[in-house]
Short mmCIF file of C-alpha atoms in Angstrom, two decimals:
data_model
loop_
_atom_site.label_atom_id
_atom_site.label_comp_id
_atom_site.label_asym_id
_atom_site.label_seq_id
_atom_site.Cartn_x
_atom_site.Cartn_y
_atom_site.Cartn_z
CA UNK E 1 166.20 104.40 292.31
CA UNK E 2 166.44 101.83 289.45
CA UNK E 3 169.84 102.27 289.17
CA UNK E 4 169.26 101.67 292.85
CA UNK E 5 167.94 98.57 292.94
CA UNK E 6 169.12 97.59 289.30
CA UNK E 7 170.58 94.01 289.72
CA UNK E 8 174.38 93.10 290.26
CA UNK E 9 176.62 90.43 290.10
CA UNK E 10 176.58 89.33 294.31
CA UNK E 11 180.17 87.40 293.82
CA UNK E 12 182.13 90.13 295.71
CA UNK E 13 180.12 90.96 298.51
CA UNK E 14 179.71 87.02 299.22
CA UNK E 15 183.35 87.28 299.24
CA UNK E 16 183.52 90.28 301.79
CA UNK E 17 181.19 88.63 304.25
CA UNK E 18 183.24 84.90 304.11
CA UNK E 19 186.64 87.25 304.74
CA UNK E 20 184.95 88.89 307.29
CA UNK E 21 182.92 85.98 309.05
CA UNK E 22 186.65 84.20 309.18
CA UNK E 23 189.35 87.81 310.33
CA UNK E 24 186.13 87.84 313.12
CA UNK E 25 186.45 84.32 314.14
CA UNK E 26 190.37 84.56 314.50
CA UNK E 27 189.96 87.93 316.26
CA UNK E 28 187.85 85.97 318.59
CA UNK E 29 189.85 83.24 318.60
CA UNK E 30 192.90 85.16 319.59
CA UNK E 31 191.23 86.98 322.34
CA UNK E 32 190.72 84.00 324.47
CA UNK E 33 194.42 81.88 323.66
CA UNK E 34 196.04 85.09 324.67
CA UNK E 35 193.57 85.85 328.20
CA UNK E 36 192.79 89.26 326.33
CA UNK E 37 188.38 88.01 327.61
CA UNK E 38 190.08 87.80 331.23
CA UNK E 39 192.17 90.89 331.37
CA UNK E 40 190.18 93.36 329.66
CA UNK E 41 186.82 91.71 330.28
CA UNK E 42 186.65 89.63 333.96
CA UNK E 43 189.57 91.31 336.03
CA UNK E 44 188.77 94.84 335.93
CA UNK E 45 186.86 95.77 338.81
CA UNK E 46 185.53 99.16 337.47
CA UNK E 47 184.98 99.84 333.88
CA UNK E 48 184.76 103.08 332.12
CA UNK E 49 181.49 103.14 330.39
CA UNK E 50 180.85 105.32 327.04
CA UNK E 51 177.64 108.04 327.35
CA UNK E 52 174.30 106.23 327.93
CA UNK E 53 175.32 102.86 327.56
CA UNK E 54 175.84 102.32 331.54
CA UNK E 55 174.35 99.40 331.64
CA UNK E 56 175.86 97.53 329.44
CA UNK E 57 178.30 95.15 331.93
CA UNK E 58 180.62 92.45 331.63
CA UNK E 59 178.70 88.69 332.15
CA UNK E 60 179.47 87.46 335.58
CA UNK E 61 181.67 84.50 335.96
CA UNK E 62 182.75 82.61 333.23
CA UNK E 63 180.58 84.60 330.83
CA UNK E 64 182.73 86.31 328.84
CA UNK E 65 183.95 83.43 328.27
CA UNK E 66 181.66 81.60 326.54
CA UNK E 67 180.68 85.27 324.88
CA UNK E 68 183.48 84.73 322.84
CA UNK E 69 182.61 81.01 322.25
CA UNK E 70 179.34 82.34 320.74
CA UNK E 71 181.04 85.03 318.86
CA UNK E 72 183.88 82.89 317.75
CA UNK E 73 181.00 80.03 316.22
CA UNK E 74 178.41 82.90 315.27
CA UNK E 75 181.54 84.43 313.24
CA UNK E 76 182.02 80.66 311.15
CA UNK E 77 178.27 81.02 310.27
CA UNK E 78 178.45 83.93 308.71
CA UNK E 79 181.44 83.37 306.68
CA UNK E 80 179.63 79.40 305.96
CA UNK E 81 176.34 81.59 305.00
CA UNK E 82 174.44 79.28 307.52
CA UNK E 83 171.52 80.85 309.33
CA UNK E 84 172.84 83.98 307.99
CA UNK E 85 170.18 86.00 309.49
CA UNK E 86 169.97 85.15 312.78
CA UNK E 87 174.06 84.62 313.28
CA UNK E 88 174.58 88.19 311.85
CA UNK E 89 172.39 89.84 314.91
CA UNK E 90 174.03 87.38 317.16
CA UNK E 91 177.65 88.64 315.79
CA UNK E 92 176.28 92.14 315.72
CA UNK E 93 175.46 91.77 319.20
CA UNK E 94 178.33 90.25 320.96
CA UNK E 95 180.83 92.68 319.21
CA UNK E 96 178.74 96.18 320.30
CA UNK E 97 178.67 94.27 323.55
CA UNK E 98 182.58 94.03 323.87
CA UNK E 99 182.81 97.36 321.89
CA UNK E 100 180.74 98.80 324.88
CA UNK E 101 182.16 97.05 327.98
CA UNK E 102 185.40 99.98 328.92
CA UNK E 103 185.31 103.42 326.99
CA UNK E 104 189.20 103.25 327.77
CA UNK E 105 189.03 100.15 325.04
CA UNK E 106 187.68 102.65 322.40
CA UNK E 107 189.71 101.94 319.22
CA UNK E 108 188.04 103.64 316.12
CA UNK E 109 188.29 100.28 313.85
CA UNK E 110 186.46 98.48 316.87
CA UNK E 111 183.74 100.58 315.92
CA UNK E 112 184.30 100.18 311.98
CA UNK E 113 184.34 95.91 312.99
CA UNK E 114 180.29 96.86 314.66
CA UNK E 115 179.33 99.65 312.11
CA UNK E 116 180.29 97.02 309.43
CA UNK E 117 178.62 93.67 311.38
CA UNK E 118 175.62 96.04 311.85
CA UNK E 119 174.78 96.57 307.72
CA UNK E 120 176.05 93.01 307.68
CA UNK E 121 172.11 91.95 308.74
CA UNK E 122 170.69 93.58 305.82
CA UNK E 123 172.81 92.85 303.84
CA UNK E 124 171.95 90.07 301.24
CA UNK E 125 175.50 88.71 301.31
CA UNK E 126 174.33 85.13 301.60
CA UNK E 127 172.45 84.39 298.53
CA UNK E 128 175.62 83.01 296.94
CA UNK E 129 178.27 80.52 297.55
CA UNK E 130 176.57 79.77 301.06
CA UNK E 131 175.15 77.05 302.91
CA UNK E 132 171.86 78.73 303.11
CA UNK E 133 171.52 78.79 299.54
CA UNK E 134 171.93 75.48 299.10
CA UNK E 135 169.20 74.59 302.26
CA UNK E 136 167.01 76.86 300.54
CA UNK E 137 167.59 77.14 296.53
CA UNK E 138 164.89 79.11 296.12
CA UNK E 139 166.44 81.77 297.63
CA UNK E 140 169.85 81.38 296.48
CA UNK E 141 170.82 84.45 293.44
CA UNK E 142 173.45 85.26 291.78
CA UNK E 143 172.88 89.15 291.89
CA UNK E 144 171.65 91.45 294.81
CA UNK E 145 170.70 95.21 294.77
CA UNK E 146 173.49 97.73 293.68
CA UNK E 147 172.65 99.69 296.39
CA UNK E 148 173.84 96.89 298.77
CA UNK E 149 177.14 96.65 297.58
CA UNK E 150 177.14 100.66 297.20
CA UNK E 151 176.50 100.77 300.63
CA UNK E 152 179.02 99.10 302.25
CA UNK E 153 182.13 100.63 299.81
CA UNK E 154 180.76 103.44 301.09
CA UNK E 155 181.29 102.31 304.94
CA UNK E 156 184.58 101.56 303.82
CA UNK E 157 185.66 104.51 301.90
CA UNK E 158 184.55 107.36 305.23
CA UNK E 159 187.22 106.14 307.35
CA UNK E 160 190.03 106.73 304.68
CA UNK E 161 188.27 109.91 303.75
CA UNK E 162 187.70 111.26 306.95
CA UNK E 163 191.04 110.43 308.38
CA UNK E 164 192.09 112.31 305.55
CA UNK E 165 190.51 115.10 306.84
CA UNK E 166 191.50 114.75 310.35
CA UNK E 167 195.08 114.83 309.13
CA UNK E 168 194.93 118.53 308.08
CA UNK E 169 196.18 119.95 311.37
CA UNK E 170 199.46 121.87 311.88
CA UNK E 171 200.65 118.80 313.99
CA UNK E 172 200.67 116.16 311.05
CA UNK E 173 201.67 118.41 308.93
CA UNK E 174 204.61 119.03 310.97
CA UNK E 175 205.65 115.07 311.30
CA UNK E 176 203.93 114.82 314.77
CA UNK E 177 203.04 112.47 316.38
CA UNK E 178 203.90 109.53 313.68
CA UNK E 179 208.06 111.27 314.26
CA UNK E 180 208.02 110.18 317.74
CA UNK E 181 206.08 107.32 317.41
CA UNK E 182 208.93 105.78 314.29
CA UNK E 183 211.68 107.01 316.61
CA UNK E 184 210.32 104.45 319.24
CA UNK E 185 211.17 101.91 316.61
CA UNK E 186 214.31 102.14 315.33
CA UNK E 187 214.86 98.90 316.46
CA UNK E 188 213.03 97.09 313.41
CA UNK E 189 214.77 94.88 311.18
CA UNK E 190 216.12 96.98 307.75
CA UNK E 191 214.41 99.91 308.02
CA UNK E 192 214.73 100.74 311.77
CA UNK E 193 217.69 103.11 311.72
CA UNK E 194 215.90 105.45 309.00
CA UNK E 195 212.49 105.77 311.22
CA UNK E 196 214.70 108.36 313.30
CA UNK E 197 215.12 109.95 310.61
CA UNK E 198 212.54 113.87 310.41
CA UNK E 199 212.60 113.12 306.64
CA UNK E 200 211.15 109.69 307.09
CA UNK E 201 208.40 111.34 309.42
CA UNK E 202 207.70 113.70 307.29
CA UNK E 203 207.37 111.66 303.92
CA UNK E 204 204.67 108.46 306.06
CA UNK E 205 202.74 111.87 307.11
CA UNK E 206 202.03 113.61 304.47
CA UNK E 207 201.80 109.68 302.42
CA UNK E 208 199.57 108.54 304.64
CA UNK E 209 197.46 111.54 303.98
CA UNK E 210 197.18 111.74 300.51
CA UNK E 211 196.61 108.47 300.46
CA UNK E 212 193.80 108.46 302.41
CA UNK E 213 191.94 110.89 299.92
CA UNK E 214 193.22 108.60 297.12
CA UNK E 215 192.85 105.33 297.46
CA UNK E 216 188.18 105.33 297.06
CA UNK E 217 189.00 107.17 293.81
CA UNK E 218 191.97 105.14 292.98
CA UNK E 219 189.91 101.73 293.88
CA UNK E 220 186.75 103.03 291.40
CA UNK E 221 188.59 104.28 288.17
CA UNK E 222 189.13 101.13 286.33
CA UNK E 223 193.00 102.26 285.17
CA UNK E 224 194.08 102.66 288.34
CA UNK E 225 192.11 99.96 290.44
CA UNK E 226 195.09 97.34 291.00
CA UNK E 227 197.87 99.76 291.36
CA UNK E 228 195.57 100.98 294.29
CA UNK E 229 195.57 97.49 295.69
CA UNK E 230 198.50 96.97 295.23
CA UNK E 231 198.76 100.60 297.72
CA UNK E 232 196.38 99.23 299.60
CA UNK E 233 198.09 96.52 300.58
CA UNK E 234 201.02 97.84 301.25
CA UNK E 235 200.30 100.78 303.37
CA UNK E 236 198.00 98.60 305.31
CA UNK E 237 200.82 95.28 305.72
CA UNK E 238 203.31 98.52 306.95
CA UNK E 239 201.05 99.46 309.51
CA UNK E 240 199.98 96.38 310.83
CA UNK E 241 204.04 95.53 310.96
CA UNK E 242 204.11 98.95 312.72
CA UNK E 243 201.57 99.41 314.65
CA UNK E 244 199.75 97.37 317.26
CA UNK E 245 196.26 97.64 315.61
CA UNK E 246 194.96 94.06 315.65
CA UNK E 247 192.94 93.03 313.10
CA UNK E 248 191.97 96.79 311.29
CA UNK E 249 194.49 96.01 308.79
CA UNK E 250 193.80 92.93 307.42
CA UNK E 251 190.26 93.90 307.22
CA UNK E 252 190.75 96.46 305.30
CA UNK E 253 192.35 95.23 302.98
CA UNK E 254 189.95 92.29 302.92
CA UNK E 255 187.11 95.17 301.85
CA UNK E 256 189.81 97.00 299.60
CA UNK E 257 188.21 93.83 297.01
CA UNK E 258 184.80 95.68 297.22
CA UNK E 259 185.76 97.95 295.45
CA UNK E 260 186.69 95.59 292.08
CA UNK E 261 183.66 95.22 289.79
CA UNK E 262 181.05 92.80 291.23
CA UNK E 263 181.43 89.46 290.08
CA UNK E 264 184.84 89.31 291.07
CA UNK E 265 186.34 87.12 291.54
CA UNK E 266 184.74 85.34 288.41
CA UNK E 267 185.36 87.77 285.86
CA UNK E 268 183.95 87.14 282.71
CA UNK E 269 181.42 85.44 284.16
CA UNK E 270 177.28 86.73 285.59
CA UNK E 271 175.47 85.93 288.40
CA UNK E 272 172.54 83.37 287.61
CA UNK E 273 169.95 86.11 287.32
CA UNK E 274 166.71 86.35 289.39
CA UNK E 275 163.74 88.70 289.57
CA UNK E 276 166.11 90.54 292.43
CA UNK E 277 164.67 93.13 290.66
CA UNK E 278 161.04 92.87 291.53
CA UNK E 279 161.68 91.44 295.02
CA UNK E 280 163.16 94.48 295.53
CA UNK E 281 160.85 97.27 294.38
CA UNK E 282 158.80 96.12 297.75
CA UNK E 283 160.83 97.39 299.51
CA UNK E 284 163.26 99.12 297.94
CA UNK E 285 161.64 103.44 299.32
CA UNK E 286 162.01 102.02 302.74
CA UNK E 287 165.32 101.01 302.28
CA UNK E 288 166.72 103.64 299.97
CA UNK E 289 165.19 105.59 303.11
CA UNK E 290 167.12 103.50 305.95
CA UNK E 291 169.90 104.08 303.77
CA UNK E 292 170.03 107.56 303.48
CA UNK E 293 169.14 108.34 307.33
CA UNK E 294 172.00 105.68 308.32
CA UNK E 295 174.72 107.74 305.62
CA UNK E 296 174.02 110.97 306.84
CA UNK E 297 174.84 110.18 310.23
CA UNK E 298 177.52 108.85 309.28
CA UNK E 299 179.05 111.67 306.93
CA UNK E 300 177.85 114.19 310.10
CA UNK E 301 179.09 112.43 312.61
CA UNK E 302 182.77 113.38 311.86
CA UNK E 303 182.27 117.08 312.17
CA UNK E 304 180.80 116.61 315.64
CA UNK E 305 183.89 118.12 317.83
CA UNK E 306 183.11 121.57 315.44
CA UNK E 307 180.08 122.23 318.10
CA UNK E 308 182.87 122.52 320.78
CA UNK E 309 186.27 124.96 321.57
CA UNK E 310 189.01 123.93 321.95
CA UNK E 311 190.92 121.52 319.67
CA UNK E 312 189.66 118.34 320.07
CA UNK E 313 193.25 116.87 320.09
CA UNK E 314 193.22 118.52 323.51
CA UNK E 315 189.98 118.10 324.71
CA UNK E 316 188.73 114.97 323.32
CA UNK E 317 185.44 116.30 322.87
CA UNK E 318 184.11 115.21 319.56
CA UNK E 319 186.62 112.89 319.22
CA UNK E 320 184.77 109.51 319.55
CA UNK E 321 183.17 108.29 315.86
CA UNK E 322 184.98 110.69 314.02
CA UNK E 323 187.82 108.19 312.38
CA UNK E 324 190.44 110.40 314.07
CA UNK E 325 193.47 107.65 314.10
CA UNK E 326 196.49 108.16 314.80
CA UNK E 327 196.75 111.40 315.30
CA UNK E 328 197.68 112.64 319.11
CA UNK E 329 199.93 111.05 321.77
CA UNK E 330 200.30 112.52 325.51
CA UNK E 331 202.44 112.00 327.34
CA UNK E 332 200.91 112.28 331.73
CA UNK E 333 203.51 114.49 333.57
CA UNK E 334 201.24 114.68 336.46
CA UNK E 335 197.90 113.06 337.61
CA UNK E 336 197.21 112.71 341.03
CA UNK E 337 193.55 112.55 342.86
CA UNK E 338 192.91 114.24 345.97
CA UNK E 339 189.47 112.81 347.98
CA UNK E 340 188.36 115.58 351.10
CA UNK E 341 186.10 115.13 353.86
CA UNK E 342 183.37 117.56 353.42
CA UNK E 343 182.63 116.87 357.00
CA UNK E 344 186.09 116.46 358.81
CA UNK E 345 188.19 118.40 356.32
CA UNK E 346 189.94 115.19 356.20
CA UNK E 347 192.62 114.65 352.22
CA UNK E 348 193.73 112.22 350.91
CA UNK E 349 195.37 111.43 347.62
CA UNK E 350 194.49 108.35 345.73
CA UNK E 351 196.70 105.90 343.49
CA UNK E 352 194.71 104.89 340.34
CA UNK E 353 196.27 101.67 340.47
CA UNK E 354 194.36 100.66 343.19
CA UNK E 355 191.25 100.71 341.19
CA UNK E 356 192.50 100.48 337.65
CA UNK E 357 193.91 98.01 335.86
CA UNK E 358 197.48 98.87 334.14
CA UNK E 359 196.09 99.21 330.99
CA UNK E 360 193.75 101.62 332.22
CA UNK E 361 195.87 103.44 333.95
CA UNK E 362 197.67 103.45 331.08
CA UNK E 363 194.88 105.15 329.07
CA UNK E 364 193.12 107.29 331.44
CA UNK E 365 195.98 110.34 332.00
CA UNK E 366 194.69 112.17 328.84
CA UNK E 367 191.44 111.63 328.50
CA UNK E 368 189.67 114.41 330.18
CA UNK E 369 186.42 111.88 330.42
CA UNK E 370 188.10 109.30 331.92
CA UNK E 371 189.32 111.25 334.54
CA UNK E 372 185.51 112.54 335.62
CA UNK E 373 184.19 109.47 335.36
CA UNK E 374 187.52 107.65 337.98
CA UNK E 375 186.69 110.55 339.97
CA UNK E 376 183.04 110.27 339.98
CA UNK E 377 183.65 106.25 341.14
CA UNK E 378 185.82 107.25 343.51
CA UNK E 379 183.28 109.65 345.44
CA UNK E 380 180.53 106.28 344.86
CA UNK E 381 183.04 104.51 346.57
CA UNK E 382 183.83 106.83 349.91
CA UNK E 383 179.79 107.15 349.91
CA UNK E 384 179.18 103.07 349.50
CA UNK E 385 182.71 102.28 352.02
CA UNK E 386 182.38 104.88 354.84
CA UNK E 387 179.32 106.57 354.54
CA UNK E 388 181.13 110.27 353.26
CA UNK E 389 180.29 112.85 351.46
CA UNK E 390 183.67 113.39 349.20
CA UNK E 391 184.84 116.03 347.28
CA UNK E 392 187.71 114.78 344.54
CA UNK E 393 190.46 117.09 342.35
CA UNK E 394 192.55 116.21 340.56
CA UNK E 395 196.13 117.87 338.94
CA UNK E 396 196.91 116.98 335.61
CA UNK E 397 199.85 117.62 333.36
CA UNK E 398 199.73 116.73 329.99
CA UNK E 399 202.04 116.94 327.44
CA UNK E 400 200.40 116.59 323.90
CA UNK E 401 202.38 115.54 320.67
CA UNK E 402 205.87 116.89 322.24
CA UNK E 403 204.56 120.06 323.67
CA UNK E 404 206.10 121.37 327.13
CA UNK E 405 203.33 119.89 329.37
CA UNK E 406 200.60 121.54 330.54
CA UNK E 407 197.70 121.79 332.66
CA UNK E 408 194.69 119.54 331.15
CA UNK E 409 191.68 119.99 333.89
CA UNK E 410 190.93 122.83 336.43
CA UNK E 411 192.39 121.70 339.45
CA UNK E 412 189.76 123.18 342.07
CA UNK E 413 186.98 121.72 340.58
CA UNK E 414 185.11 119.13 342.68
CA UNK E 415 184.91 116.86 339.58
CA UNK E 416 183.12 114.42 341.30
CA UNK E 417 180.43 117.20 340.94
CA UNK E 418 179.99 117.73 337.65
CA UNK E 419 177.61 116.02 335.65
CA UNK E 420 178.34 113.72 332.63
CA UNK E 421 176.73 115.33 329.62
CA UNK E 422 177.47 115.98 325.10
CA UNK E 423 177.69 119.34 326.44
CA UNK E 424 181.07 121.38 326.52
CA UNK E 425 183.23 120.33 329.73
CA UNK E 426 183.72 124.04 331.84
CA UNK E 427 186.37 121.85 333.73
CA UNK E 428 188.81 121.48 330.55
CA UNK E 429 191.11 123.87 330.51
CA UNK E 430 192.72 125.86 326.82
CA UNK E 431 195.36 124.02 325.25
CA UNK E 432 198.85 124.80 326.62
CA UNK E 433 202.68 123.84 326.08
CA UNK E 434 205.17 124.89 323.51
CA UNK E 435 207.01 122.90 321.01
CA UNK E 436 210.80 121.96 322.59
CA UNK E 437 213.19 124.07 320.76
#
């Protein structure tokens, strides 16, 4: 406990606070400038939801535009360290609201951003190089308890480590789906022609696997830290160039600086000492208990898919919140929804595009939970609009990582009658399909 509460320089946490706030400000501005707020939050008539968060809805009217303006302003306040605690709470709530609006938009990096925003509420990153420290000199301090720095390091290291574990599967070791994605970028300047070569897919696949496991140890070891950070820059820069993953690479570049000495970027200088240890002693036990519970949840959650039968890349059960990044490519060969009036027996085939945006329609076919939600939505719409009790069945054929297409969902089952739950979905059929010869 004494080691956890030992005062360390707060400089690296202050730098990360500034970088994180500025990155979130930039992301909010991009969403507003490019019209993504309307396309993702306002235009869709129907939103897929996360289990237990059906109550999270977009604000009406111009509310979502105002929401992103508030997000941008609070991000700047966090960066400046002005009214930091309140700004951090508002930023976390604003980011989480955007994240929870539509499950079809789930990305691991959005989840990580929400987790970091949550931790920033508690991390005393505003005691140094902040406007709050200027306003209230009594709370200013050049040091912080070591446990906060280590908590942030653990959070940043978890996606790397579990990303490596997730890559230990047959498809990734075979160079897929990375090989298919790289081949589609053959028009890239300089390296484009090489991206179609199979050896390049193997190189990037195995390099990604090794680096995911190696980044944290190499960043922690003084002798390899600088070289490891250069690798972080190259790795994340290449990901940002090849794949459309938004602000994530640059956030990881900034977050990886937390593994440098705590007094970075003022090497050789010690932070202004203050009675941080005395202040922390009064709350050390609840703080450490809360940290332990949080870290335990983060370490256990990625193994949830072991509780379900079948391949998680096929069933998607246990995929969320598990850092399974860039591991599966699903192409839908068939996706047909059939609605049958239970009273008259009349049947209709539904075009999802009549209810969904192009982006939602693109994301739904390979994800059983989204297909299930849409089937339930269709039944509710027919009940509401026409007073009909209907049965909803679905025909699906999906190709996983280049295999031949296979049926994903039991076509004989009334999917609208199946409840949403955390339990295994009996209507997801076992993975089939073979690799092309």
